[in-house]
Coordinates of C-alpha atoms in Angstrom, one line a residue:
Chain F
M1084 CA -37.0 17.2 19.5
R1085 CA -37.8 20.9 20.2
L1086 CA -36.6 23.3 17.6
V1087 CA -36.6 27.0 18.5
I1088 CA -35.5 29.8 16.1
A1089 CA -35.0 32.8 18.4
E1090 CA -33.1 36.0 18.9
C1091 CA -31.0 35.0 21.9
T1092 CA -28.0 35.7 24.0
V1093 CA -26.0 32.7 25.4
D1094 CA -23.6 32.6 28.4
Y1095 CA -21.7 29.5 29.4
D1096 CA -20.2 29.3 32.9
G1097 CA -18.1 26.2 33.8
R1098 CA -14.6 25.2 33.0
L1099 CA -14.4 28.7 31.4
T1100 CA -16.8 31.4 30.5
A1101 CA -18.1 32.1 27.0
H1102 CA -20.6 34.7 25.7
L1103 CA -22.5 34.6 22.5
P1104 CA -24.0 38.1 21.8
R1105 CA -27.5 38.6 20.7
A1106 CA -28.3 37.1 17.3
L1107 CA -30.9 34.9 15.5
R1108 CA -30.0 31.2 16.2
L1109 CA -31.4 27.7 16.3
I1110 CA -31.8 26.1 19.7
M1111 CA -32.2 22.4 19.7
V1112 CA -33.5 20.6 22.7
K1113 CA -33.3 16.9 22.2
A1114 CA -35.4 14.3 23.9
D1115 CA -32.4 13.0 25.9
G1116 CA -31.8 16.5 27.3
C1117 CA -28.9 17.6 25.1
V1118 CA -29.2 21.3 24.2
A1119 CA -27.3 22.7 21.2
I1120 CA -27.2 26.3 19.8
H1121 CA -26.5 26.6 16.1
S1122 CA -25.9 29.5 13.8
D1123 CA -26.7 29.3 10.1
G1124 CA -23.4 27.8 9.0
G1125 CA -21.0 24.9 9.6
A1126 CA -21.9 21.3 9.0
Y1127 CA -22.5 19.9 12.5
K1128 CA -20.7 21.6 15.3
P1129 CA -23.0 23.9 17.5
L1130 CA -21.8 27.3 18.7
N1131 CA -22.3 26.0 22.2
W1132 CA -23.9 23.0 23.7
M1133 CA -24.6 21.0 26.9
T1134 CA -24.7 17.2 26.7
A1135 CA -27.0 15.0 28.7
P1136 CA -27.5 14.4 31.5
N1137 CA -28.5 17.9 32.5
R1138 CA -31.5 19.9 33.8
L1139 CA -33.3 22.6 31.8
V1140 CA -35.1 25.2 33.9
I1141 CA -37.1 27.9 32.2
H1142 CA -37.6 31.2 34.0
P1143 CA -40.4 33.2 32.2
A1144 CA -40.1 37.0 32.0
G1145 CA -41.1 38.6 35.2
T1146 CA -39.9 35.9 37.5
E1147 CA -37.2 36.5 40.0
V1148 CA -33.8 34.7 39.7
D1149 CA -31.2 35.3 42.4
G1150 CA -33.2 38.3 43.6
E1151 CA -33.4 39.9 40.1
K1152 CA -36.6 40.2 38.2
Q1153 CA -36.2 38.8 34.6
A1154 CA -37.0 41.1 31.8
E1155 CA -37.1 38.3 29.3
D1156 CA -37.5 34.5 29.2
Q1157 CA -34.4 32.8 30.5
W1158 CA -33.5 29.1 29.9
M1159 CA -30.9 27.6 32.2
V1160 CA -29.3 24.3 31.4
I1161 CA -27.4 23.0 34.4
S1162 CA -25.0 20.0 34.3
P1163 CA -24.4 17.7 37.2
K1164 CA -21.0 19.5 37.7
D1165 CA -22.9 22.8 38.0
E1166 CA -21.8 24.1 34.7
T1167 CA -24.5 26.4 33.3
L1168 CA -25.6 27.4 29.9
T1169 CA -27.9 30.5 30.2
I1170 CA -30.0 31.3 27.1
T1171 CA -31.8 34.6 27.2
I1172 CA -34.6 34.6 24.7
H1173 CA -35.3 38.1 23.3
E1174 CA -37.8 37.1 20.6
I1175 CA -39.0 33.7 19.4
H1176 CA -39.6 33.3 15.6
S1177 CA -40.5 29.7 15.5
D1178 CA -41.0 27.0 18.2
T1179 CA -41.9 23.5 17.0
Q1180 CA -41.7 20.1 18.6
H1181 CA -41.4 16.7 16.9
D1182 CA -41.4 13.1 18.1
L1183 CA -38.6 11.5 16.1
G1184 CA -39.1 8.1 17.7
D1185 CA -36.3 5.5 18.1
D1186 CA -33.3 6.0 15.9
P1187 CA -32.3 3.0 13.8
S1188 CA -28.6 4.1 14.2
L1189 CA -26.1 4.5 11.4
Q1190 CA -26.4 1.9 8.7
K1191 CA -23.2 0.8 6.9
D1192 CA -23.3 1.4 3.2
G1193 CA -24.5 -1.5 1.1
V1194 CA -21.1 -2.8 0.0
E1195 CA -19.7 -2.8 3.5
A1196 CA -22.6 -4.6 5.0
H1197 CA -22.6 -7.1 2.1
L1198 CA -18.8 -7.7 2.6
Q1199 CA -19.5 -8.5 6.2
E1200 CA -22.2 -10.9 5.3
L1201 CA -20.1 -12.6 2.7
L1202 CA -17.1 -13.0 4.9
A1203 CA -19.2 -14.2 7.8
V1204 CA -20.4 -17.0 5.6
D1205 CA -16.9 -17.9 4.5
P1206 CA -14.2 -16.4 6.8
E1207 CA -11.6 -18.7 5.2
Q1208 CA -11.5 -16.2 2.4
L1209 CA -9.5 -14.1 4.8
E1210 CA -7.3 -16.9 6.2
P1211 CA -7.3 -20.6 6.0
G1212 CA -8.7 -22.3 9.0
M1213 CA -10.7 -19.3 10.2
S1214 CA -14.2 -19.9 11.7
L1215 CA -16.8 -17.4 12.8
I1216 CA -17.7 -16.9 16.4
R1217 CA -20.2 -14.1 15.9
R1218 CA -21.1 -11.2 13.7
E1219 CA -21.4 -7.7 15.3
F1220 CA -19.8 -8.9 18.5
P1221 CA -20.7 -6.4 21.2
T1222 CA -18.0 -4.5 23.1
E1223 CA -18.5 -1.6 25.5
I1224 CA -17.7 0.9 22.8
G1225 CA -19.6 -0.7 19.9
P1226 CA -19.9 -3.9 18.0
V1227 CA -16.9 -5.4 16.2
D1228 CA -17.8 -6.6 12.7
L1229 CA -16.7 -10.2 13.0
L1230 CA -15.2 -12.2 15.8
C1231 CA -13.5 -15.3 14.5
R1232 CA -11.1 -18.0 15.6
D1233 CA -8.0 -18.8 13.6
A1234 CA -6.6 -22.3 12.8
D1235 CA -4.7 -22.1 16.2
N1236 CA -7.9 -21.3 18.1
Q1237 CA -6.8 -17.7 18.7
V1238 CA -9.6 -15.1 18.7
I1239 CA -9.5 -12.5 15.9
A1240 CA -11.4 -9.3 15.8
I1241 CA -12.1 -8.2 12.2
E1242 CA -13.1 -4.8 11.1
I1243 CA -14.4 -4.5 7.6
K1244 CA -14.5 -1.3 5.6
R1245 CA -15.1 -0.5 1.9
R1246 CA -12.1 1.8 1.9
G1247 CA -9.4 1.2 4.5
E1248 CA -8.3 4.5 6.2
I1249 CA -6.4 5.2 9.3
D1250 CA -9.6 5.9 11.2
G1251 CA -10.6 2.2 10.7
V1252 CA -7.3 1.0 12.2
E1253 CA -7.9 3.3 15.2
Q1254 CA -11.4 1.9 15.6
L1255 CA -10.1 -1.7 15.5
T1256 CA -7.3 -0.7 18.0
R1257 CA -10.0 0.5 20.4
Y1258 CA -12.0 -2.7 20.0
L1259 CA -8.9 -4.8 20.6
D1260 CA -8.1 -2.9 23.7
F1261 CA -11.5 -3.7 25.2
L1262 CA -11.6 -7.3 23.9
N1263 CA -8.2 -8.1 25.4
R1264 CA -9.5 -7.1 28.8
N1265 CA -11.8 -10.1 28.6
S1266 CA -9.8 -13.0 29.9
D1267 CA -12.2 -15.5 28.1
L1268 CA -11.1 -14.1 24.8
A1269 CA -7.6 -12.7 25.2
P1270 CA -5.2 -12.7 23.5
V1271 CA -7.3 -11.3 20.6
R1272 CA -5.5 -10.3 17.5
G1273 CA -6.8 -7.9 14.9
M1274 CA -7.4 -8.0 11.2
F1275 CA -8.3 -5.0 9.1
V1276 CA -10.2 -5.8 5.9
A1277 CA -11.1 -3.6 3.0
Q1278 CA -11.5 -3.6 -0.7
E1279 CA -8.6 -1.1 -0.8
I1280 CA -6.4 0.0 2.1
R1281 CA -4.5 3.2 2.0
P1282 CA -0.7 2.9 2.5
Q1283 CA -0.8 5.0 5.7
A1284 CA -3.4 2.6 7.1
K1285 CA -1.3 -0.4 6.2
T1286 CA 1.7 1.1 7.9
L1287 CA -0.3 1.9 11.0
A1288 CA -1.9 -1.5 11.1
S1289 CA 1.5 -3.3 10.7
D1290 CA 3.0 -1.1 13.3
R1291 CA 0.3 -2.2 15.8
E1292 CA 0.7 -5.8 14.7
I1293 CA -2.7 -5.8 13.1
D1294 CA -3.0 -7.9 10.0
W1295 CA -4.6 -6.3 7.0
V1296 CA -6.2 -7.9 4.0
E1297 CA -7.5 -6.4 0.8
I1298 CA -10.4 -8.4 -0.7
D1299 CA -12.0 -8.5 -4.1
Y1300 CA -15.7 -7.8 -3.7
D1301 CA -16.5 -9.2 -7.1
E1302 CA -14.6 -12.4 -6.4
L1303 CA -16.4 -12.9 -3.1
R1304 CA -19.7 -12.5 -4.9
G1305 CA -18.6 -15.1 -7.4
I1306 CA -18.6 -12.6 -10.3
E1307 CA -16.2 -13.6 -13.0
R1308 CA -13.8 -10.8 -14.0
P1309 CA -12.9 -10.3 -17.6
Q1310 CA -9.2 -10.6 -16.8
Q1311 CA -8.7 -14.2 -16.1
K1312 CA -6.1 -15.6 -13.7
L1313 CA -3.5 -18.3 -14.2
F1314 CA -4.3 -19.7 -10.7
Chain B
M916 CA 35.5 10.3 11.5
K917 CA 37.1 12.8 9.1
F918 CA 37.7 12.5 5.4
R919 CA 37.7 14.4 2.1
C920 CA 36.6 13.4 -1.3
E921 CA 35.3 14.6 -4.7
R922 CA 31.7 15.7 -4.6
D923 CA 30.6 13.4 -7.4
V924 CA 32.1 10.4 -5.7
I925 CA 30.1 10.9 -2.6
V926 CA 26.9 11.9 -4.5
D927 CA 27.0 8.6 -6.5
A928 CA 27.8 6.5 -3.4
L929 CA 25.0 8.1 -1.4
G930 CA 22.7 7.6 -4.4
I931 CA 23.4 3.9 -4.4
A932 CA 23.3 3.2 -0.6
G933 CA 20.4 5.5 -0.2
R934 CA 18.2 3.3 -2.5
A935 CA 17.8 1.0 0.5
V936 CA 17.0 3.7 3.0
S937 CA 13.6 3.4 4.4
G938 CA 11.1 6.0 3.2
R939 CA 8.7 4.9 6.0
G940 CA 8.6 6.1 9.6
G941 CA 9.5 3.7 12.4
M942 CA 13.1 3.3 13.5
P943 CA 14.9 6.6 13.2
G944 CA 18.1 4.8 12.3
L945 CA 16.5 3.5 9.1
S946 CA 16.4 7.1 7.7
G947 CA 20.1 7.2 7.9
V948 CA 23.2 6.1 5.9
R949 CA 25.9 4.5 8.0
A950 CA 29.4 5.7 7.1
Q951 CA 32.4 3.8 8.2
L952 CA 35.9 5.0 7.5
V953 CA 38.9 2.7 7.7
G954 CA 42.0 4.3 6.3
D955 CA 41.1 5.7 2.9
S956 CA 38.2 3.3 2.5
L957 CA 34.7 4.7 3.2
T958 CA 31.7 2.3 3.3
L959 CA 28.2 3.7 3.1
T960 CA 25.3 1.5 4.1
G961 CA 21.6 2.0 3.8
S962 CA 19.0 -0.4 5.0
D963 CA 15.2 -0.8 5.5
L964 CA 15.8 -4.1 7.3
D965 CA 14.5 -6.1 4.2
L966 CA 17.1 -4.7 1.9
T967 CA 20.6 -3.4 2.6
I968 CA 23.0 -1.8 0.1
S969 CA 26.6 -1.0 0.9
I970 CA 29.1 0.7 -1.3
T971 CA 32.8 1.2 -0.6
V972 CA 34.6 4.1 -2.2
T973 CA 38.2 5.5 -1.9
V974 CA 38.5 8.8 -0.1
A975 CA 41.3 10.8 1.5
G976 CA 40.8 9.5 5.1
D977 CA 42.1 11.6 8.0
E978 CA 40.5 9.9 11.1
D979 CA 38.8 6.5 11.2
G980 CA 35.3 6.3 12.6
V981 CA 31.6 5.5 12.2
A982 CA 28.7 7.9 11.9
V983 CA 25.0 7.5 10.8
M984 CA 24.1 10.5 8.6
P985 CA 20.6 11.5 7.8
A986 CA 20.4 10.2 4.3
R987 CA 18.2 12.6 2.5
L988 CA 19.6 15.8 4.1
T989 CA 23.2 14.7 3.5
T990 CA 22.4 13.8 -0.1
D991 CA 20.7 17.1 -0.7
I992 CA 23.6 19.0 0.7
V993 CA 26.3 17.3 -1.2
K994 CA 24.3 17.5 -4.4
A995 CA 23.9 21.3 -3.9
V996 CA 27.5 22.2 -3.1
Q997 CA 30.0 23.3 -5.8
A998 CA 31.8 20.6 -7.7
G999 CA 35.2 19.7 -6.2
A1000 CA 36.4 18.6 -2.9
V1001 CA 34.0 18.1 0.0
S1002 CA 35.2 17.6 3.6
F1003 CA 33.3 15.6 6.2
E1004 CA 34.0 15.7 9.9
A1005 CA 31.8 13.9 12.4
E1006 CA 32.2 14.7 16.1
D1007 CA 30.0 13.7 18.9
E1008 CA 26.5 14.2 17.6
S1009 CA 27.1 16.4 14.6
L1010 CA 28.5 16.2 11.1
T1011 CA 30.2 19.2 9.5
I1012 CA 30.2 19.2 5.7
S1013 CA 32.5 21.8 4.1
A1014 CA 32.8 22.6 0.4
G1015 CA 34.0 25.8 -1.2
R1016 CA 32.8 28.7 1.0
G1017 CA 29.9 26.7 2.4
E1018 CA 29.8 24.9 5.7
F1019 CA 26.9 22.8 7.0
S1020 CA 26.5 21.4 10.4
I1021 CA 23.9 18.7 10.9
R1022 CA 22.8 16.4 13.7
L1023 CA 23.8 12.8 13.3
I1024 CA 21.6 9.9 14.0
S1025 CA 22.6 7.8 17.0
G1026 CA 24.6 4.8 15.9
D1027 CA 22.6 2.6 18.3
E1028 CA 19.5 3.2 16.2
F1029 CA 21.1 1.8 13.0
P1030 CA 20.3 -1.9 12.7
S1031 CA 23.0 -4.5 13.0
L1032 CA 23.3 -6.3 9.7
S1033 CA 23.6 -10.0 9.3
E1034 CA 26.4 -11.8 7.4
V1035 CA 25.4 -14.1 4.6
G1036 CA 27.0 -17.5 3.9
A1037 CA 30.5 -17.3 2.7
D1038 CA 30.2 -19.7 -0.3
S1039 CA 29.4 -17.8 -3.4
V1040 CA 29.1 -18.4 -7.1
S1041 CA 30.0 -16.0 -9.9
L1042 CA 27.8 -14.9 -12.8
P1043 CA 28.4 -12.5 -15.7
S1044 CA 26.6 -9.3 -14.8
E1045 CA 25.3 -8.9 -18.3
Q1046 CA 23.7 -12.3 -18.3
L1047 CA 21.9 -11.8 -15.0
A1048 CA 20.8 -8.3 -16.0
E1049 CA 19.1 -9.6 -19.1
A1050 CA 17.4 -12.4 -17.2
L1051 CA 16.2 -10.0 -14.5
K1052 CA 14.9 -7.5 -17.0
Q1053 CA 12.8 -10.3 -18.5
V1054 CA 11.4 -11.6 -15.2
V1055 CA 11.2 -9.0 -12.5
G1056 CA 8.3 -7.0 -14.1
A1057 CA 6.0 -10.0 -13.9
A1058 CA 6.1 -10.1 -10.1
S1059 CA 3.2 -8.8 -8.2
S1060 CA 3.3 -5.5 -6.3
D1061 CA 0.4 -6.6 -4.1
E1062 CA 1.9 -6.8 -0.6
S1063 CA -1.1 -8.7 0.6
R1064 CA 0.2 -11.7 -1.3
P1065 CA 4.0 -11.6 -0.4
I1066 CA 4.8 -14.8 -2.1
L1067 CA 3.9 -13.3 -5.5
T1068 CA 6.1 -10.2 -4.9
G1069 CA 9.2 -12.4 -5.2
V1070 CA 11.2 -14.0 -8.0
L1071 CA 11.8 -17.7 -7.6
L1072 CA 15.3 -18.9 -8.3
S1073 CA 15.3 -22.7 -8.7
A1074 CA 17.9 -25.3 -9.7
E1075 CA 17.4 -26.8 -13.1
A1076 CA 19.3 -29.7 -14.6
D1077 CA 21.4 -27.4 -16.8
G1078 CA 21.4 -24.2 -14.7
L1079 CA 19.2 -21.8 -12.9
R1080 CA 15.6 -20.9 -13.5
L1081 CA 14.1 -17.5 -12.6
A1082 CA 10.3 -17.2 -12.4
A1083 CA 7.8 -14.5 -11.4
T1084 CA 4.1 -14.3 -11.6
D1085 CA 1.3 -11.9 -10.4
S1086 CA -1.3 -14.6 -11.2
F1087 CA -2.2 -12.9 -14.5
R1088 CA 1.0 -13.7 -16.3
L1089 CA 4.2 -15.6 -15.7
A1090 CA 7.7 -14.8 -16.8
M1091 CA 10.3 -17.6 -16.8
R1092 CA 13.9 -17.5 -17.9
D1093 CA 16.5 -20.3 -17.8
V1094 CA 20.1 -19.3 -17.3
T1095 CA 22.3 -22.2 -18.4
G1096 CA 25.6 -23.1 -16.9
V1097 CA 24.9 -21.6 -13.4
S1098 CA 24.9 -23.9 -10.5
L1099 CA 23.9 -21.7 -7.6
L1100 CA 21.5 -24.1 -5.9
A1101 CA 21.6 -27.8 -5.1
E1102 CA 19.3 -30.0 -7.1
G1103 CA 15.7 -29.4 -6.1
Q1104 CA 16.5 -26.3 -4.1
S1105 CA 14.9 -22.9 -4.6
V1106 CA 14.8 -19.5 -3.0
L1107 CA 12.3 -16.7 -3.3
I1108 CA 13.9 -13.2 -3.6
P1109 CA 11.9 -10.0 -3.3
S1110 CA 11.5 -8.5 -6.8
R1111 CA 12.2 -5.0 -5.3
A1112 CA 15.7 -6.2 -4.3
L1113 CA 16.3 -7.7 -7.7
G1114 CA 15.1 -4.5 -9.4
E1115 CA 17.7 -2.6 -7.3
L1116 CA 20.3 -5.2 -8.1
N1117 CA 19.6 -4.6 -11.8
R1118 CA 20.4 -0.9 -11.3
I1119 CA 23.8 -1.7 -9.9
L1120 CA 24.9 -4.5 -12.2
G1121 CA 26.7 -2.0 -14.3
Q1122 CA 29.2 -1.5 -11.5
G1123 CA 31.1 -4.6 -12.4
D1124 CA 31.5 -7.4 -15.0
K1125 CA 30.6 -10.1 -12.5
V1126 CA 28.2 -10.6 -9.7
E1127 CA 29.0 -12.8 -6.7
L1128 CA 25.9 -14.5 -5.3
S1129 CA 25.8 -16.1 -1.8
L1130 CA 22.8 -17.6 -0.1
G1131 CA 22.1 -17.9 3.6
E1132 CA 19.1 -19.4 5.3
R1133 CA 17.3 -16.1 5.4
D1134 CA 19.2 -13.8 3.2
A1135 CA 20.8 -13.6 -0.2
S1136 CA 23.9 -11.4 -0.9
F1137 CA 25.0 -10.0 -4.3
V1138 CA 28.4 -8.3 -4.7
V1139 CA 29.0 -6.3 -7.8
G1140 CA 32.3 -4.4 -7.9
D1141 CA 32.4 -2.3 -4.7
V1142 CA 28.6 -2.6 -4.1
R1143 CA 27.1 -5.3 -1.9
L1144 CA 23.3 -5.9 -1.8
V1145 CA 21.8 -8.1 0.9
T1146 CA 18.1 -9.0 0.8
R1147 CA 15.9 -11.1 3.1
L1148 CA 14.4 -14.1 1.4
I1149 CA 10.6 -14.5 1.2
E1150 CA 9.4 -17.6 3.1
G1151 CA 6.6 -19.7 1.8
D1152 CA 5.6 -21.9 -1.1
F1153 CA 5.7 -20.4 -4.6
P1154 CA 2.9 -21.7 -6.9
N1155 CA 3.8 -24.7 -9.1
V1156 CA 4.2 -22.5 -12.2
A1157 CA 5.6 -25.2 -14.4
G1158 CA 2.3 -27.0 -14.2
L1159 CA 0.5 -23.9 -15.6
I1160 CA 2.3 -24.1 -19.0
P1161 CA 0.2 -25.9 -21.6
A1162 CA 1.9 -28.9 -23.1
S1163 CA 0.9 -27.9 -26.7
H1164 CA -0.7 -25.1 -28.6
T1165 CA -2.8 -25.2 -31.8
N1166 CA -2.1 -21.7 -33.2
R1167 CA 1.2 -20.0 -33.8
L1168 CA 1.7 -16.3 -34.7
T1169 CA 5.1 -15.0 -35.6
V1170 CA 5.6 -11.3 -35.9
N1171 CA 8.4 -8.7 -36.1
R1172 CA 8.8 -7.6 -32.5
G1173 CA 9.5 -3.9 -33.2
D1174 CA 6.5 -3.6 -35.6
F1175 CA 4.2 -5.4 -33.3
M1176 CA 5.2 -3.2 -30.3
D1177 CA 4.7 0.0 -32.3
A1178 CA 1.2 -1.2 -33.5
L1179 CA 0.3 -2.2 -29.9
R1180 CA 1.4 1.3 -28.7
R1181 CA -0.8 3.0 -31.3
V1182 CA -3.9 0.8 -30.7
K1183 CA -3.5 1.1 -26.9
L1184 CA -4.4 4.8 -27.3
L1185 CA -8.0 3.6 -27.6
A1186 CA -7.8 0.9 -25.0
R1187 CA -8.8 2.9 -21.9
E1188 CA -10.3 2.1 -18.6
S1189 CA -9.1 -1.5 -18.5
T1190 CA -10.2 -2.2 -22.1
P1191 CA -8.2 -5.1 -23.6
I1192 CA -6.6 -5.2 -27.0
R1193 CA -8.2 -7.8 -29.3
L1194 CA -6.2 -9.9 -31.7
E1195 CA -8.6 -10.7 -34.5
I1196 CA -7.4 -13.4 -36.9
V1197 CA -9.7 -14.1 -39.8
D1198 CA -8.6 -15.8 -43.0
G1199 CA -5.0 -15.2 -42.3
K1200 CA -5.6 -11.4 -41.8
I1201 CA -4.4 -10.2 -38.4
D1202 CA -5.9 -7.1 -36.8
L1203 CA -5.3 -5.4 -33.5
V1204 CA -8.5 -3.8 -32.2
A1205 CA -9.3 -1.6 -29.2
V1206 CA -12.8 -0.3 -28.5
T1207 CA -13.5 2.0 -25.6
Q1208 CA -17.2 2.8 -25.2
D1209 CA -17.9 6.6 -25.5
V1210 CA -14.3 7.2 -26.6
G1211 CA -13.7 5.4 -29.9
T1212 CA -12.1 2.5 -31.8
A1213 CA -8.6 1.7 -33.1
R1214 CA -7.9 -1.0 -35.6
E1215 CA -4.5 -1.8 -37.2
S1216 CA -3.5 -4.7 -39.3
V1217 CA -0.3 -6.5 -38.5
E1218 CA 2.1 -8.2 -41.0
A1219 CA 2.7 -11.6 -39.5
T1220 CA 2.8 -15.2 -40.3
Y1221 CA 0.1 -17.4 -38.8
D1222 CA -0.4 -21.0 -38.6
G1223 CA -3.7 -22.0 -37.0
S1224 CA -7.5 -21.4 -37.0
D1225 CA -9.5 -18.2 -37.0
L1226 CA -9.5 -16.7 -33.6
T1227 CA -10.3 -13.6 -31.6
V1228 CA -8.3 -13.4 -28.3
A1229 CA -7.9 -10.4 -26.1
F1230 CA -5.2 -9.3 -23.7
N1231 CA -4.5 -6.6 -21.2
P1232 CA -2.3 -4.3 -23.3
D1233 CA 0.2 -3.6 -20.6
F1234 CA 0.8 -7.2 -19.9
L1235 CA 1.1 -8.1 -23.5
M1236 CA 3.4 -5.2 -24.3
E1237 CA 5.7 -6.0 -21.4
G1238 CA 6.0 -9.5 -22.6
V1239 CA 6.8 -8.4 -26.2
D1240 CA 9.3 -5.8 -24.8
V1241 CA 11.3 -8.2 -22.8
A1242 CA 11.2 -11.2 -25.1
G1243 CA 14.2 -9.9 -27.0
G1244 CA 15.2 -10.7 -30.6
D1245 CA 13.8 -9.5 -33.9
E1246 CA 10.7 -11.6 -33.8
V1247 CA 8.3 -13.0 -31.3
T1248 CA 5.9 -15.9 -31.4
L1249 CA 2.6 -16.0 -29.7
H1250 CA 1.2 -19.5 -29.2
T1251 CA -2.5 -19.8 -28.5
I1252 CA -5.1 -22.5 -28.0
D1253 CA -8.3 -20.6 -27.9
E1254 CA -9.7 -17.3 -26.6
L1255 CA -9.7 -18.4 -22.9
K1256 CA -6.7 -20.6 -22.4
P1257 CA -3.2 -19.2 -21.5
A1258 CA -1.1 -18.0 -24.4
V1259 CA 2.7 -18.4 -24.5
L1260 CA 4.9 -15.6 -25.9
R1261 CA 8.5 -16.4 -26.7
G1262 CA 11.4 -14.7 -28.4
M1263 CA 12.9 -16.4 -31.3
E1264 CA 16.4 -16.8 -29.8
G1265 CA 16.0 -20.3 -28.3
D1266 CA 13.6 -21.4 -25.6
S1267 CA 15.3 -19.8 -22.6
F1268 CA 12.5 -17.3 -22.1
L1269 CA 8.8 -17.9 -21.8
Y1270 CA 6.0 -15.5 -21.0
L1271 CA 2.6 -17.0 -20.2
I1272 CA -0.3 -14.6 -20.3
M1273 CA -4.0 -15.1 -19.5
P1274 CA -6.4 -13.7 -22.0
V1275 CA -9.2 -11.3 -21.1
R1276 CA -12.7 -12.6 -21.5
V1277 CA -14.6 -10.6 -24.1
S1278 CA -18.1 -11.1 -25.5

């Protein structure tokens, strides 16, 4: 990861043209080739960026580009579709490079991961007759939390969240789309599982014929609640 | 379709039929109220597929017809217009509502998008509305609102030797009421009716002295005066609730219902964040106690008669208060075994009502 704080001007030329006038900015050049230009604000979205794969060509000041002698350093990021991001460096304030190594990827929070673990051990907590095929079953767009079979031998894709929001239903819908393309598994039905599911997420899930189940984390962990039950 | 009627008549009718109109998205027809005019008889119907409510009112009919009106907008308009006569005229895809100097033209919902409604079996039995209203008040509140366990969102109606039994449970408590002299079901038969439908039924029981009940395979119908409510039945096996009731109890507390309720309300002020209310019985002295950490403590002694051993037993205040509230009569009795086993609350007027409640475990 190369981090450059520099006075720069940025021009994008591709599907449209865009110009960032001269200002002090952070230029991130990631190991995979992604280049992002950030200002000092906003949580995550760069002012302009070019995703990998691409080519970064640095023309130092004094070299000729298209017959013109460059007065200042010029970085050109070129995509396979010939889109270009031209960064003209007026003054570098800081230029550092770090090897971040392999990323362990996003970890689910403790409760979510534990719920997955508990339900993998005993999927019948969700539905009688359910058995586990595999945890973190891989699909082209990411792993689905649990892949199980129901009492009728139908495959069920289960997405587990701590809080059930619409996003989670959308995510499961995408997994189901991919899983149902696999003739060895199809038809695959979906089950959305969370400690608490928002009404909109329930409605969306029902509308897409995805079952939803709210589960009691304490009960799964075998913790006795003060309020006893009749049955 | 064309008719004229008093504003208050149509406002009340829309208010009743509109209770079944779906608040959710989905089929556009479900956000509408279907109006059917035959002569001077106007029938308004709202439905969310699970529950359907129809009401028939008398209006000054001019031209028979059927139209599906957007429920909320139509209701808002007729509520807002001046009191007096309101005229409705539906033509093609629009409805014109005229009252006083105002005229509103709104788009109708396509009749094709309104669900076709099933007929329920013709055989019916009649019940005094007041009797059913009392029973529903006692039982419906104990049903669960957790849609992930649909069985528990219903009220079980089952045939008993001398009448009908209504039962509902959310797994923390059970409310059960026997209505004698009503033979709605064959021996051993039972049906599970959504508590929401019975809650709505309770609201319209004032429309007539009697309620006609008919049961189909999948639906139940209730007719009260000019209002008809049809609800789908819940499929599945209701828990064997009769087996949950302890055969005997060792302790018996009898207390004035009003005084007990007032004391519970006061002590509950300090029962926050799921804190239970404790019933502390020592040497015949009975105290209600609530302790919420970092907030405070409430203690109030209760005048009651007690037959049993010293005991501290705790309950969810809302569950206990609901039981005391619906038990009826001047006094209630609370039968307990120990601090962990289910307690039984009964009114003093016979044994037709029973409220079983699980204590909260306290250290």
